[in-house]
Coordinates of C-alpha atoms in Angstrom, one line a residue:
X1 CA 194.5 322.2 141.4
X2 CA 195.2 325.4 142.9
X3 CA 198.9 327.3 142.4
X4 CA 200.4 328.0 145.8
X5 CA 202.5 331.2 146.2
X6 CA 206.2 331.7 145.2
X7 CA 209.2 330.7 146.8
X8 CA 211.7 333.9 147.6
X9 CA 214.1 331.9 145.6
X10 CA 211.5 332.3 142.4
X11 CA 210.4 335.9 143.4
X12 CA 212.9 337.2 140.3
X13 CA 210.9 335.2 138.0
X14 CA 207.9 336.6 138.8
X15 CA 205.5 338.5 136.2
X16 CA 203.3 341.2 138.0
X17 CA 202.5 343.3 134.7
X18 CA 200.3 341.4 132.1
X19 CA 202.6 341.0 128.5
X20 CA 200.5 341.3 125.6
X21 CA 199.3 338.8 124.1
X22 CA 196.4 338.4 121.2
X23 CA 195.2 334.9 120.9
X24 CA 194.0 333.5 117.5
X25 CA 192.1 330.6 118.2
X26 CA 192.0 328.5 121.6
X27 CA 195.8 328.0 122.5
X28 CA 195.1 329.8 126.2
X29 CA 192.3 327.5 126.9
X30 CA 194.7 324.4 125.8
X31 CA 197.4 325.5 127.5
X32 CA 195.1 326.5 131.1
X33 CA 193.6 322.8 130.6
X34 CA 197.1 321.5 130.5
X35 CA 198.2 323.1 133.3
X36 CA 195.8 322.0 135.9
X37 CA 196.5 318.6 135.0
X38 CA 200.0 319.5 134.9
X39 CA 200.3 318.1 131.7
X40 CA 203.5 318.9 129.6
X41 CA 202.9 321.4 126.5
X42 CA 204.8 321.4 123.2
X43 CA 204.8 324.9 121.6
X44 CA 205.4 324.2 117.6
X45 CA 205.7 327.3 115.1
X46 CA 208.3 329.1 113.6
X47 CA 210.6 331.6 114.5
X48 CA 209.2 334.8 115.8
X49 CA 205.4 334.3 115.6
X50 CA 204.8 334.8 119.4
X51 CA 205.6 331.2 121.2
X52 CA 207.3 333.0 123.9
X53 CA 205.0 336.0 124.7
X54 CA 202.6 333.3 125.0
X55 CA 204.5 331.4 127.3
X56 CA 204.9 334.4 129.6
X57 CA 201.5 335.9 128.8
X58 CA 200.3 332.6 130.4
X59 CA 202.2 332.6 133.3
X60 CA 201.2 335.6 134.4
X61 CA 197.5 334.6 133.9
X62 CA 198.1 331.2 135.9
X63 CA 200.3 333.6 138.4
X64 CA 203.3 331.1 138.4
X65 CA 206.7 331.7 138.2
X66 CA 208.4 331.4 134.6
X67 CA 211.7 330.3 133.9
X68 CA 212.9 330.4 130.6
X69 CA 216.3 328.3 129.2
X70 CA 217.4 329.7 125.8
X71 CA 218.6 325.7 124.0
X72 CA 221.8 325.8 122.7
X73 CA 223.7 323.5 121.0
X74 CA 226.5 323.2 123.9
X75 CA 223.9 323.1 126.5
X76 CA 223.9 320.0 128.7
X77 CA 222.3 318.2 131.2
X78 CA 224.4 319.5 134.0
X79 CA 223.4 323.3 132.6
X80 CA 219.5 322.1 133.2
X81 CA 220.0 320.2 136.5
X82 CA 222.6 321.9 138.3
X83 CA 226.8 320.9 139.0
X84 CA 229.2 321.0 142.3
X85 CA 231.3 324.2 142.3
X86 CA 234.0 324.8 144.5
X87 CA 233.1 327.3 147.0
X88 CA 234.8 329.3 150.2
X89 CA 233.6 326.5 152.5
X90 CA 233.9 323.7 150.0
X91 CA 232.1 322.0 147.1
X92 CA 228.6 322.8 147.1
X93 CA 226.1 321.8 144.8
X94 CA 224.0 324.7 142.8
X95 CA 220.7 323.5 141.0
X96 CA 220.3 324.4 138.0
X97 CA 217.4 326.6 136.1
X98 CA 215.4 322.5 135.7
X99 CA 216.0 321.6 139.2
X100 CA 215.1 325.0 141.0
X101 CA 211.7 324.7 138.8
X102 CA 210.7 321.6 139.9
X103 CA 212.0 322.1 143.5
X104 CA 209.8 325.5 144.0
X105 CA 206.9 324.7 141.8
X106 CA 207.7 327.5 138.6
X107 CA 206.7 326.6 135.0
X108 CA 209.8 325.5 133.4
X109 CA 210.5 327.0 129.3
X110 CA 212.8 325.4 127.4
X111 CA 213.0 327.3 124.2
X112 CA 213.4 326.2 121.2
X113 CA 214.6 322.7 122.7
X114 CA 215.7 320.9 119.3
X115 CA 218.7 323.2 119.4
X116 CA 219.5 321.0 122.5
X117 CA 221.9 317.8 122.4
X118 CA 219.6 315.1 121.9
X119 CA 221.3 313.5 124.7
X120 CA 220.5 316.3 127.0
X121 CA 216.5 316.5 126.1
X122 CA 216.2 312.8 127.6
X123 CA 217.0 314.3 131.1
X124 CA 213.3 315.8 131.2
X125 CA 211.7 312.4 130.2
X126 CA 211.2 311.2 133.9
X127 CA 209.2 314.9 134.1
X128 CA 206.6 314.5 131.4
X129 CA 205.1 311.1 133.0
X130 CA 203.7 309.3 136.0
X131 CA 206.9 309.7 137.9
X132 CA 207.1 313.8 137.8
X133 CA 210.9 313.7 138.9
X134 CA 214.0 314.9 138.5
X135 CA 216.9 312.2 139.1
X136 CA 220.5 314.0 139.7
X137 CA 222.6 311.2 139.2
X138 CA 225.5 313.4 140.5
X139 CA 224.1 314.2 143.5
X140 CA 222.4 311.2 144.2
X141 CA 218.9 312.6 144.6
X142 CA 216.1 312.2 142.9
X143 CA 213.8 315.5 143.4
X144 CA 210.1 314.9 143.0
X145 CA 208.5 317.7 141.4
X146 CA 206.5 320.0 143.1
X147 CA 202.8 320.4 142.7
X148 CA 202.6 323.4 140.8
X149 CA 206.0 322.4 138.2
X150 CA 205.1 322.4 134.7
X151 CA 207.1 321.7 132.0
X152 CA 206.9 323.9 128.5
X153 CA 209.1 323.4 125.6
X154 CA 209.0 325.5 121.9
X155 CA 210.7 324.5 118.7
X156 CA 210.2 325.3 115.3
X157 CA 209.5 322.3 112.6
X158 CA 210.5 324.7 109.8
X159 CA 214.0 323.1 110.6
X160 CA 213.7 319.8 110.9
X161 CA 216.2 317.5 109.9
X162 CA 217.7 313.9 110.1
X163 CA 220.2 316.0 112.6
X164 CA 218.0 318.4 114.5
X165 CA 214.6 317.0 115.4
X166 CA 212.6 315.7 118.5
X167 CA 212.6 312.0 119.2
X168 CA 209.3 310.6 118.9
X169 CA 210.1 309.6 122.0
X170 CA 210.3 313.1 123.4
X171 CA 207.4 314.6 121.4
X172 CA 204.6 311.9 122.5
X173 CA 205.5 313.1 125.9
X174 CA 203.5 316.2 125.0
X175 CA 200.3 317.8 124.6
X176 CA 201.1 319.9 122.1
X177 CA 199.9 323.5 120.5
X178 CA 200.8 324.9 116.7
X179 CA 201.7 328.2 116.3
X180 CA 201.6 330.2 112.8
X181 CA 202.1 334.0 111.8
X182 CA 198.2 335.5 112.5
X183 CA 196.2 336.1 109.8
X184 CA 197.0 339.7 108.3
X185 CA 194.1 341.5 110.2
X186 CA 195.3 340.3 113.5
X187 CA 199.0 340.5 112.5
X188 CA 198.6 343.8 111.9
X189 CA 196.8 344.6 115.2
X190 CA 199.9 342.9 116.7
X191 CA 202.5 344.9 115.0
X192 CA 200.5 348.3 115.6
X193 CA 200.4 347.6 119.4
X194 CA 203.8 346.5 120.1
X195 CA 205.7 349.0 118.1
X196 CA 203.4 352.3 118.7
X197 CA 202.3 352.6 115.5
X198 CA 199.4 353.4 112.8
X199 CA 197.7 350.2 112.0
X200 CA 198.0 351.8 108.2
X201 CA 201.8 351.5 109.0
X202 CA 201.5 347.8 109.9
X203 CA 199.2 346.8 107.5
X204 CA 202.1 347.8 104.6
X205 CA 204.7 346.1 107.1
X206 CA 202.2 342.5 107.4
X207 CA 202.3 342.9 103.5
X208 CA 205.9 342.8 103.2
X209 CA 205.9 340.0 105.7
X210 CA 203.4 338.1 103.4
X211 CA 205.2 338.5 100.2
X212 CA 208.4 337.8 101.6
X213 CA 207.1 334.1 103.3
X214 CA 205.9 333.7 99.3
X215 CA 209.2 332.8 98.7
X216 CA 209.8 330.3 101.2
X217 CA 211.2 327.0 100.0
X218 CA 212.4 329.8 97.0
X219 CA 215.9 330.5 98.5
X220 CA 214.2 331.7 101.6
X221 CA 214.3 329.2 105.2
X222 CA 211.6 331.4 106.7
X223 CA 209.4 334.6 105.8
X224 CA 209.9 337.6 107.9
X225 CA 208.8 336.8 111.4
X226 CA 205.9 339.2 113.1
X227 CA 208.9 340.1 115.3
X228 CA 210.5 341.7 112.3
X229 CA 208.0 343.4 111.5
X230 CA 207.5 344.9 114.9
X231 CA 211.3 345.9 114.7
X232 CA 210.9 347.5 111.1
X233 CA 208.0 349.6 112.6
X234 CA 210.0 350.6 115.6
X235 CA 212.4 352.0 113.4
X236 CA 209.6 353.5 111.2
X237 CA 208.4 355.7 114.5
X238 CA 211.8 356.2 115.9
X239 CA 212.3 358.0 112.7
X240 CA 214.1 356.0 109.8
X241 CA 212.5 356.1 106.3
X242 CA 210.2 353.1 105.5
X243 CA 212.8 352.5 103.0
X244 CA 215.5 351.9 105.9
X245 CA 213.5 350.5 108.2
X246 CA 213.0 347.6 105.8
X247 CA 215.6 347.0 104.6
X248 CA 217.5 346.7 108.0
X249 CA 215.0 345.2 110.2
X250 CA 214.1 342.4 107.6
X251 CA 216.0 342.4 104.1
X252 CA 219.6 342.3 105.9
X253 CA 218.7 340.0 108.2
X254 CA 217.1 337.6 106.6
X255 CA 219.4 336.3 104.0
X256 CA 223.4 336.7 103.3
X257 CA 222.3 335.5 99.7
X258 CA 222.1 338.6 97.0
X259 CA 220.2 337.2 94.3
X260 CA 217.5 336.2 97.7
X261 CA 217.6 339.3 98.7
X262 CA 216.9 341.2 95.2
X263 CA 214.4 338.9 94.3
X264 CA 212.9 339.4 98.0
X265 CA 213.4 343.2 97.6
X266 CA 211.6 343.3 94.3
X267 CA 208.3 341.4 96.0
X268 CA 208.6 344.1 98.6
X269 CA 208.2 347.0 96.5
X270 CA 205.4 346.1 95.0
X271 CA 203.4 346.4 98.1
X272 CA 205.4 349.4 99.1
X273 CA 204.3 353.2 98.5
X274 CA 206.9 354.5 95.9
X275 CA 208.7 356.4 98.0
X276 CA 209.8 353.6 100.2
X277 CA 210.7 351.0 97.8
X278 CA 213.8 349.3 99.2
X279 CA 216.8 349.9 96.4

């Protein structure tokens, strides 16, 4: 099924330069059958391993609009579909990020979706089936989706709970694809590219990343995130010690908790040179 060209309305959502992305296995192919099928994808990983530069990575290589909605725990339905606001000549309704997706034909990202209200995630149900539309109870319409609509969604299972968690109702709705921090080879790759840097420099910066997602499930939610790691080597080229650039692009952020962070510190500096060693 071919793509047809933007709306003006999508022309800011457009993504003319290619992002970077480095696959590690067959994600693209999954997610380039999905689409002409117009399947829905699932994107499940945690935090910081590269769900999103997928996302746009891919819609530059379908050449399709991308909207992205950063989930929130106050976000509602009315944020995804769109409200009346009063207006010089009246109240006029203004779709919202969902609505102007599936009106115009843009893939639709809804990031890290479990943060969502679970009453708000049902409003995409009538999108991820047969029926491919969008009823605005409000407005009294119900807006079939547009050919080239697709709908992505991200979360990460790390946390999971009786709370915060997909309905099985919601994730059956989805082909889905896992996501996990690249093996250190590729990581490293990643890091080096993104931030500018020697891969000698990332390689030391994927090994702190390793030993700190050792102690996950040890006081630790989650091991530094590739993103972090890009961040401490920014830092590292921009001109901070190693020292520095670990400890404030990845042992302040990742836990308020001292005795964490010592025992996390400690792991570091094992794989650091001894000049760096975080104190």
């Amino acid at each position: 099924m071919a793509a047809t060209p933007a709306s003006g309305r999508l022309s800011a959502h457009e993504i003319h330069d290619e992002p970077f992305y480095r696959p590690v296995g067959d994600e693209i192919d999954i997610f380039a059958a999905a689409y002409a099928s117009r399947l829905p994808v699932m994107l499940k990983g945690p935090t910081g391993c590269g769900k999103t530069r997928f996302v746009e990575h891919m819609a530059w290589r379908l050449k399709r609009p991308l909207i992205t909605v950063a989930a929130h725990e106050d976000l509602t339905a009315a944020d995804l579909a769109g409200r009346f606001l009063l207006a010089p000549e009246g109240t006029v309704w203004h779709d919202g990020p969902l609505t102007m997706a599936v009106r115009e034909g843009a893939i639709c990202y809804l990031d890290e979706i479990v943060e969502a209200r679970q009453d708000t995630t049902v409003v995409i149900h009538p999108l991820t089936d047969a029926r491919r539309a969008l009823p605005l109870e409000k407005k009294g319409e119900l807006v079939q989706a547009h050919p080239d609509f697709q709908l992505t969604i991200s979360y990460n299972p790390g946390y999971q709970s009786a709370v915060k968690d997909l309905k099985e109702s919601t994730k059956q709705r989805f082909v889905a694809i896992e996501f996990d921090y690249p093996e250190a080879g590729i990581e490293a790759e990643i890091v080096a590219r993104e931030a500018g840097v020697s891969v000698d420099l990332a390689g030391t910066l994927v090994d702190v990343g390793l030993r700190s997602r050792n102690l996950r499930g040890h006081g630790l939610a989650e091991g530094a995130s590739t993103r972090m790691l890009i961040h401490a080597a920014v830092l590292a080229r921009g001109g901070a010690s190693l020292e520095a650039a670990v400890r404030s692009a990845i042992l302040l952020p990742i836990t308020d908790e001292r005795d964490v962070r010592d025992a996390l510190g400690a792991a570091i500096a094992a794989g650091l040179p001894a000049a760096a060693r975080p104190r």
